């Protein structure tokens, strides 16, 4: 008997408890709100912290990146890519073509001033040319496929239609991803082959002060194997190309080295640097082809006209052949 | 025409992950892809909250804005869908999306992500409604069958709501009034409003009206 007493009491207490709880269940609107808030913590602040990335959640799936509820950086990335990057990029690209067209109209093709000798000297050997064309060829494909990603939707897509454009862009992406490595190899070779010729020196200052003779006929500041302008091309290719290689490798192996926020920055940097590089290389292609008589041969068969070399690389000719500069053509008579 | 939206009530979600499982099963989602995921913040601490997230089908969808091949489109019900035949797997939509919705069946090294996959609000893709091709690429087209997304349909606490935006927000508003508080309709500001709080759909309609 003594054992059963507590049980009875418990049963009574239970029934009592239920009767007390029943009115609360019947009229939930009268009950005070359940206190789920924490003292001193503002609900707005909690969600603000989630919005700004200060609070990262947990997930039960293996991909822990999924724990980020909301990444606001994406909106900034979109705004920059679709806004200033595209807009200023198109100005830079349009600008370089406008400048070159204007330059061609005013200056025309830069001719060899003196009489041609008919003799040639070797400027770049086969290996140097191969390294150049490896870099150049891959760069052109990379540039075109890259520009297509940024501008193709507004230019080629309306012309080609959705499916052909998507197929083309898909192959462009594949080419971009794999030729990137050819570009990096070419860049390395170029650096190793030519860095010793591209150390800045006193002659370059004179070259820049005379603007390399670009704007005045018959002006040919002395230069060794690479003049000041070519050194600018070399270093912008090495530094710009190096940055493109670095950001490109990061982007091609997503999350191997970088977080999402870093990948977004790398993508913006990659595109911005690439646009500047394309502008520089377009100018380089211009002066190496239509812009200057005799220049293409240096990277064509590697043999340049001796008179061309005397005018544009007088000190280099002196080094190679031993002849003194300035004996074979006049720089314009001072009495004029 | 109804504007379809998702709403997850953080005061109700119990982190059961049934929405994730339902979605995977209904749509036969590619291995490794979770079109919907459940995230818990302040886990094990006071104020712990759980939210189920998927594509929010934004009014001004960032994925659509940045896609290089323009493979996204928005249905007249506001659902953001994409064409897998056009997708090149570049990953840009994933960079832009605030909610981490776009995912890829492969790791992505050397740009081999495969075709992007994301929540379709259970409404398939550009193929013929309820066709075999549509199901294989995008999953079930429940909207065409007259049903709502399965994740929300089978949510046991009805934390996850899916459907006509007006009805969804009415239900949520009633709850907030009844219990005296709400955590805000999570993600709605990002997905459906402009920076100064205007509804993007209304803006769009006004623009079209002009």
XYZ file of C-alpha atoms in Angstrom:
546
model
C 0.000 0.000 0.000
C 2.690 2.404 0.978
C 4.291 1.777 -2.406
C 1.186 2.691 -4.410
C 0.555 5.979 -2.718
C 3.148 8.015 -4.605
C 1.820 6.595 -7.895
C -1.675 7.756 -7.088
C -0.371 11.153 -6.220
C 1.492 11.329 -9.505
C -1.630 10.411 -11.440
C -3.560 13.104 -9.647
C -0.892 15.648 -10.315
C -0.924 14.707 -14.027
C -4.676 15.128 -14.344
C -4.431 18.414 -12.502
C -1.669 19.541 -14.802
C -3.694 18.718 -17.897
C -6.719 20.620 -16.693
C -4.549 23.640 -16.060
C -2.929 23.369 -19.483
C -6.182 22.832 -21.367
C -7.429 26.454 -21.441
C -4.090 27.596 -22.782
C -4.343 25.121 -25.668
C -7.915 26.125 -26.413
C -7.127 29.829 -26.738
C -3.560 30.246 -27.987
C -4.100 33.893 -28.934
C -4.452 34.811 -25.258
C -1.147 33.233 -24.335
C 1.927 35.439 -24.261
C 4.374 34.863 -27.136
C 6.888 32.091 -26.528
C 10.146 33.809 -25.618
C 12.477 32.639 -28.376
C 14.466 35.853 -28.326
C 17.694 36.085 -26.398
C 18.117 38.976 -23.988
C 20.249 41.721 -25.450
C 20.431 40.192 -28.935
C 18.614 41.993 -31.693
C 17.093 39.718 -34.317
C 18.018 42.216 -37.008
C 21.659 42.049 -35.962
C 21.639 38.256 -36.273
C 20.451 38.395 -39.895
C 22.714 41.337 -40.623
C 25.660 39.190 -39.520
C 24.497 36.425 -41.861
C 24.093 38.917 -44.703
C 27.602 40.298 -44.278
C 29.223 36.895 -43.863
C 30.217 37.353 -40.220
C 27.949 34.475 -39.247
C 28.564 31.275 -41.160
C 26.218 28.378 -40.558
C 26.748 24.640 -40.511
C 25.472 22.027 -42.940
C 25.278 18.272 -42.661
C 26.340 17.666 -46.286
C 30.012 17.126 -47.223
C 30.323 20.403 -49.180
C 31.050 22.789 -46.318
C 31.002 25.785 -48.654
C 27.219 25.303 -48.689
C 27.167 26.601 -45.105
C 27.309 30.166 -46.427
C 23.680 31.242 -46.429
C 24.147 34.323 -48.550
C 27.201 35.743 -50.275
C 26.775 39.431 -50.896
C 30.099 39.675 -52.778
C 28.374 38.122 -55.761
C 26.317 41.258 -56.240
C 29.438 43.422 -56.143
C 31.109 41.071 -58.642
C 28.137 41.296 -60.958
C 27.950 45.088 -60.651
C 31.660 45.506 -61.438
C 31.752 42.982 -64.279
C 28.588 44.118 -66.008
C 29.314 47.759 -65.203
C 32.736 49.449 -65.161
C 34.725 46.417 -66.388
C 32.659 46.001 -69.557
C 32.207 49.697 -70.111
C 35.758 50.955 -69.540
C 37.044 47.817 -71.245
C 35.153 48.684 -74.416
C 36.529 52.230 -74.241
C 40.100 50.967 -73.889
C 39.690 48.560 -76.810
C 37.874 51.088 -78.986
C 40.418 53.706 -77.945
C 43.474 51.753 -79.049
C 42.023 51.133 -82.508
C 41.065 54.823 -82.810
C 44.549 55.939 -81.731
C 46.244 53.544 -84.169
C 43.963 54.596 -87.025
C 44.731 58.233 -86.289
C 48.449 57.472 -86.058
C 48.340 55.672 -89.404
C 46.509 58.590 -91.004
C 48.968 61.175 -89.690
C 52.254 59.284 -89.855
C 51.509 56.627 -92.428
C 53.693 53.587 -92.670
C 57.108 54.212 -91.152
C 59.483 53.595 -94.034
C 63.147 52.721 -94.044
C 64.658 56.197 -94.452
C 68.032 55.326 -95.975
C 68.789 53.342 -99.090
C 68.236 49.620 -98.679
C 71.441 47.619 -98.800
C 69.910 44.379 -100.015
C 71.863 42.658 -97.250
C 70.226 41.141 -94.190
C 71.392 40.187 -90.732
C 69.809 37.674 -88.380
C 67.790 39.300 -85.629
C 66.002 36.330 -84.054
C 66.950 32.683 -84.441
C 64.423 29.908 -85.000
C 64.075 29.127 -81.300
C 63.424 32.752 -80.383
C 60.836 32.989 -83.136
C 59.190 29.750 -82.049
C 58.939 31.069 -78.472
C 57.487 34.332 -79.758
C 54.876 32.678 -81.953
C 53.921 30.177 -79.267
C 53.166 33.093 -76.946
C 51.627 35.225 -79.694
C 49.475 32.500 -81.206
C 48.099 31.359 -77.870
C 47.577 34.968 -76.801
C 45.427 35.742 -79.836
C 43.166 32.731 -79.223
C 43.012 33.509 -75.496
C 42.185 37.151 -76.199
C 39.457 36.390 -78.725
C 37.835 33.665 -76.610
C 38.127 35.849 -73.503
C 36.571 38.883 -75.175
C 33.812 36.604 -76.424
C 32.934 35.714 -72.820
C 32.641 39.399 -71.919
C 31.135 40.891 -75.073
C 29.977 37.975 -77.243
C 26.485 37.985 -75.773
C 25.922 41.493 -77.111
C 27.787 41.190 -80.424
C 28.085 37.646 -81.802
C 25.010 36.114 -80.170
C 22.486 38.224 -82.127
C 24.399 37.428 -85.330
C 24.839 33.678 -84.863
C 21.777 32.703 -82.862
C 21.740 30.959 -79.456
C 22.848 27.407 -80.272
C 25.723 28.138 -82.714
C 26.972 30.884 -80.405
C 26.817 28.608 -77.350
C 28.731 25.867 -79.215
C 31.341 28.346 -80.387
C 31.707 29.808 -76.899
C 31.997 26.298 -75.443
C 34.924 25.484 -77.756
C 36.320 28.922 -77.040
C 36.239 28.125 -73.332
C 38.007 24.800 -73.905
C 40.656 26.525 -76.028
C 41.039 29.220 -73.392
C 41.500 26.707 -70.597
C 44.115 24.590 -72.349
C 45.998 27.175 -74.421
C 46.556 29.070 -71.199
C 49.319 26.574 -70.476
C 50.904 27.112 -73.919
C 50.892 30.828 -73.167
C 52.577 30.274 -69.801
C 55.286 28.146 -71.459
C 55.840 30.769 -74.157
C 55.995 33.473 -71.520
C 58.657 31.557 -69.583
C 60.749 31.016 -72.731
C 60.464 34.659 -73.748
C 61.510 35.780 -70.304
C 64.547 33.476 -70.195
C 65.628 34.297 -73.764
C 65.293 38.056 -73.684
C 65.467 39.317 -70.103
C 69.182 40.161 -70.426
C 68.405 42.394 -73.426
C 65.619 44.190 -71.627
C 67.321 45.672 -68.592
C 66.500 49.407 -68.654
C 69.510 51.633 -69.460
C 70.525 55.201 -70.300
C 69.791 54.873 -74.057
C 66.170 54.122 -73.253
C 65.771 57.526 -71.627
C 67.004 59.239 -74.805
C 64.727 56.964 -76.806
C 61.698 57.989 -74.759
C 62.612 61.708 -74.850
C 62.627 61.501 -78.645
C 59.451 59.336 -78.503
C 61.457 56.707 -80.355
C 61.263 58.769 -83.526
C 57.704 57.560 -83.908
C 56.295 60.996 -84.610
C 59.139 62.486 -86.645
C 60.621 61.283 -89.887
C 64.335 60.625 -89.955
C 64.758 60.616 -86.167
C 66.354 57.386 -84.968
C 67.539 57.400 -81.368
C 70.210 54.753 -80.754
C 69.139 51.409 -79.346
C 70.612 47.993 -78.688
C 68.784 44.743 -79.476
C 65.592 46.093 -77.864
C 64.689 49.781 -77.836
C 62.783 51.540 -75.063
C 59.397 50.828 -76.607
C 60.163 47.160 -77.069
C 61.309 46.970 -73.465
C 57.926 48.365 -72.429
C 56.255 45.621 -74.501
C 58.584 43.004 -72.993
C 57.985 43.996 -69.388
C 54.259 44.499 -69.790
C 54.065 41.053 -71.391
C 56.128 39.469 -68.635
C 54.393 41.263 -65.752
C 50.899 41.433 -67.269
C 51.165 37.932 -68.688
C 52.493 36.701 -65.357
C 49.489 38.167 -63.564
C 47.165 36.661 -66.166
C 48.865 33.300 -65.665
C 48.573 33.518 -61.885
C 44.911 34.537 -61.843
C 44.118 32.144 -64.692
C 45.554 29.125 -62.878
C 43.566 30.097 -59.784
C 40.373 30.272 -61.823
C 40.982 27.031 -63.681
C 41.328 25.088 -60.424
C 38.411 26.565 -58.491
C 38.715 26.339 -54.701
C 42.059 24.519 -54.947
C 43.909 27.635 -53.842
C 41.319 30.382 -53.451
C 37.994 31.062 -51.766
C 34.939 32.249 -53.695
C 35.565 35.892 -52.774
C 39.155 35.578 -54.009
C 38.029 33.867 -57.221
C 35.678 36.761 -57.895
C 38.534 39.229 -57.408
C 40.847 37.129 -59.590
C 38.240 37.001 -62.343
C 37.863 40.796 -62.318
C 41.642 41.252 -62.230
C 42.147 38.674 -64.983
C 39.686 40.447 -67.271
C 40.932 43.975 -66.518
C 44.606 43.061 -67.020
C 43.714 41.121 -70.157
C 41.963 44.132 -71.694
C 44.992 46.357 -71.049
C 47.280 43.615 -72.420
C 45.136 43.260 -75.545
C 45.381 47.023 -76.119
C 49.180 46.886 -75.758
C 49.500 43.849 -78.021
C 47.229 45.346 -80.681
C 49.639 48.302 -80.829
C 52.554 45.831 -80.931
C 50.957 43.935 -83.816
C 50.346 47.209 -85.647
C 53.947 48.423 -85.455
C 55.261 44.945 -86.246
C 53.172 44.623 -89.408
C 51.508 47.471 -91.319
C 52.962 50.203 -89.111
C 56.626 49.837 -90.062
C 58.421 48.715 -93.156
C 60.875 45.897 -92.536
C 59.761 45.156 -88.980
C 57.846 41.941 -89.636
C 60.881 40.168 -91.067
C 62.428 40.113 -87.585
C 59.797 37.604 -86.505
C 59.080 36.292 -89.996
C 62.233 34.616 -91.253
C 64.331 36.297 -88.604
C 66.467 38.151 -91.202
C 66.166 41.953 -91.188
C 67.334 44.458 -93.787
C 70.679 45.874 -92.632
C 69.543 49.467 -93.206
C 66.422 48.855 -91.061
C 68.647 47.525 -88.302
C 70.994 50.527 -88.577
C 68.090 52.916 -88.183
C 66.251 51.215 -85.343
C 68.941 49.285 -83.489
C 72.188 51.099 -84.274
C 74.053 49.960 -81.174
C 72.962 46.341 -81.711
C 74.279 46.448 -85.323
C 77.536 47.785 -83.946
C 77.710 44.899 -81.468
C 76.929 42.282 -84.117
C 78.864 43.572 -87.149
C 81.374 45.950 -85.556
C 80.381 48.901 -87.772
C 80.033 52.391 -86.282
C 76.536 53.802 -86.184
C 75.458 56.857 -88.118
C 77.866 56.452 -91.095
C 75.371 55.138 -93.541
C 72.578 57.613 -93.483
C 72.073 61.178 -92.338
C 69.810 62.128 -89.454
C 68.778 65.263 -91.328
C 71.142 68.148 -91.834
C 71.383 70.575 -88.906
C 71.421 73.559 -91.259
C 67.908 72.842 -92.446
C -0.481 35.718 -63.481
C 0.882 34.448 -60.228
C 4.444 35.336 -59.254
C 6.073 32.232 -57.754
C 8.287 32.689 -54.691
C 9.876 30.623 -51.957
C 9.725 31.605 -48.313
C 11.457 29.851 -45.436
C 10.157 30.649 -41.961
C 13.212 30.435 -39.711
C 10.963 30.181 -36.638
C 9.551 26.901 -37.915
C 12.344 25.033 -39.691
C 13.499 22.066 -37.610
C 16.481 21.049 -39.778
C 14.969 17.724 -40.782
C 16.365 17.954 -44.343
C 13.239 16.379 -45.780
C 13.070 19.160 -48.395
C 16.584 18.251 -49.574
C 15.708 14.567 -49.830
C 12.348 15.201 -51.454
C 13.982 17.410 -54.079
C 16.729 14.901 -54.841
C 14.246 12.085 -55.184
C 11.594 13.927 -57.168
C 14.016 15.450 -59.649
C 16.653 12.677 -59.717
C 19.266 15.363 -59.199
C 22.820 14.597 -60.413
C 25.111 12.988 -57.862
C 26.871 15.553 -55.685
C 24.390 18.329 -56.443
C 22.005 19.638 -53.780
C 19.461 21.899 -55.383
C 18.215 22.672 -51.903
C 20.269 22.716 -48.726
C 19.591 23.307 -45.060
C 21.852 25.685 -43.147
C 21.869 26.178 -39.383
C 23.242 29.319 -37.815
C 24.391 29.621 -34.212
C 24.267 25.829 -34.013
C 23.918 24.624 -30.434
C 23.759 28.161 -29.080
C 20.792 30.186 -27.870
C 19.021 31.722 -30.825
C 19.848 28.828 -33.158
C 17.957 29.107 -36.439
C 17.739 26.905 -39.488
C 16.937 27.894 -43.036
C 16.303 25.857 -46.140
C 17.859 27.549 -49.186
C 17.637 26.990 -52.914
C 17.371 29.200 -55.950
C 15.082 32.067 -54.934
C 14.066 32.833 -58.529
C 15.079 36.464 -58.150
C 13.258 39.239 -59.939
C 16.513 40.715 -61.242
C 18.422 37.435 -61.381
C 22.225 37.905 -61.130
C 22.839 34.552 -62.868
C 20.821 35.720 -65.852
C 22.633 39.044 -65.915
C 26.155 37.594 -66.058
C 25.661 34.484 -68.233
C 28.009 34.819 -71.268
C 25.741 32.704 -73.480
C 22.457 34.145 -72.152
C 21.067 30.695 -71.333
C 18.707 31.874 -68.554
C 15.124 32.941 -68.977
C 12.353 33.903 -66.621
C 8.899 32.418 -67.109
C 5.797 34.602 -66.894
C 5.395 33.183 -63.372
C 8.763 34.655 -62.384
C 10.567 31.299 -62.259
C 14.211 31.548 -63.363
C 15.088 28.615 -65.637
C 18.055 27.823 -67.848
C 18.828 25.927 -71.017
C 21.379 23.169 -70.429
C 21.978 22.817 -74.174
C 23.401 26.335 -74.201
C 25.205 26.268 -70.834
C 29.004 26.106 -71.220
C 29.757 25.509 -67.525
C 31.820 28.681 -67.093
C 30.807 29.151 -63.452
C 29.860 32.832 -63.715
C 26.315 32.285 -62.421
C 27.834 30.610 -59.378
C 30.071 33.648 -58.783
C 27.107 36.010 -59.008
C 24.381 34.117 -57.148
C 23.912 35.339 -53.546
C 22.277 32.048 -52.522
C 24.811 29.564 -53.915
C 22.102 27.999 -56.077
C 23.976 27.106 -59.294
C 25.978 23.906 -58.961
C 27.911 21.634 -61.282
C 28.068 17.859 -61.533
C 31.881 17.862 -61.777
C 34.732 19.377 -59.778
C 35.616 22.010 -62.327
C 39.384 21.646 -62.814
C 40.389 22.650 -66.361
C 36.929 24.172 -66.646
C 35.201 20.786 -66.839
C 32.264 21.570 -64.597
C 29.624 20.082 -66.823
C 26.236 21.714 -67.277
C 25.029 23.877 -64.430
C 22.166 22.462 -62.359
C 19.880 24.358 -60.034
C 16.398 24.408 -58.578
C 13.721 24.810 -61.267
C 10.854 25.502 -58.841
C 9.818 22.021 -60.001
C 9.015 23.396 -63.442
C 11.506 21.724 -65.759
C 13.186 23.559 -68.598
C 12.785 24.679 -72.195
C 11.884 21.195 -73.465
C 8.295 20.137 -73.991
C 6.400 20.042 -70.660
C 6.578 16.682 -68.859
C 8.638 15.107 -71.667
C 11.316 12.481 -71.069
C 14.035 14.872 -72.303
C 12.884 17.557 -69.879
C 12.841 15.158 -66.956
C 16.340 13.847 -67.721
C 17.872 17.315 -67.870
C 15.878 19.302 -65.338
C 13.727 16.950 -63.293
C 9.994 16.895 -62.696
C 7.722 19.600 -64.092
C 5.233 19.707 -61.225
C 3.972 23.163 -62.118
C 2.818 21.777 -65.476
C 1.080 18.997 -63.541
C -0.735 21.625 -61.497
C 1.346 20.983 -58.362
C 3.739 23.100 -56.339
C 7.424 22.298 -55.589
C 7.718 19.100 -53.606
C 10.188 20.507 -51.039
C 7.550 22.902 -49.726
C 4.655 20.512 -50.275
C 6.115 17.946 -47.907
C 7.647 20.268 -45.318
C 6.366 18.841 -42.049
C 6.268 22.126 -40.133
C 5.302 24.190 -43.191
C 8.373 26.302 -42.602
C 9.071 26.224 -46.313
C 6.376 27.838 -48.393
C 6.255 27.906 -52.177
C 3.681 29.379 -54.474
C 1.978 32.597 -55.471
C 3.869 35.391 -53.745
C 0.713 37.094 -52.485
C -0.615 33.920 -50.864
C 2.784 32.999 -49.407
C 3.267 36.412 -47.844
C -0.332 36.425 -46.541
C 0.287 33.125 -44.754
C 3.541 34.424 -43.322
C 1.951 37.713 -42.248
C -0.808 35.822 -40.414
C 1.807 33.778 -38.593
C 3.756 36.859 -37.569
C 0.597 38.501 -36.251
C -0.468 35.337 -34.395
C 2.837 34.718 -32.680
C 3.806 38.331 -32.287
C 7.158 38.186 -34.046
C 8.876 37.101 -37.225
C 12.410 36.832 -38.424
C 11.549 38.562 -41.672
C 10.928 36.714 -44.876
C 14.461 35.471 -45.244
C 16.188 36.351 -48.502
C 13.238 38.276 -49.917
C 15.026 41.595 -49.787
C 17.906 40.201 -51.824
C 15.804 38.217 -54.235
C 12.828 40.421 -54.929
C 13.568 43.997 -53.903
C 15.728 46.844 -55.113
C 18.267 48.475 -52.803
C 15.704 51.039 -51.580
C 13.154 48.338 -50.812
C 10.914 48.637 -53.851
C 9.487 45.462 -55.308
C 11.387 44.640 -58.460
C 8.352 42.997 -60.077
C 6.312 46.137 -59.686
C 9.116 48.159 -61.204
C 9.279 45.747 -64.114
C 5.552 45.931 -64.662
C 5.656 49.699 -64.520
C 8.457 49.735 -67.097
C 6.498 47.422 -69.363
C 3.428 49.608 -68.948
C 5.279 52.685 -70.112
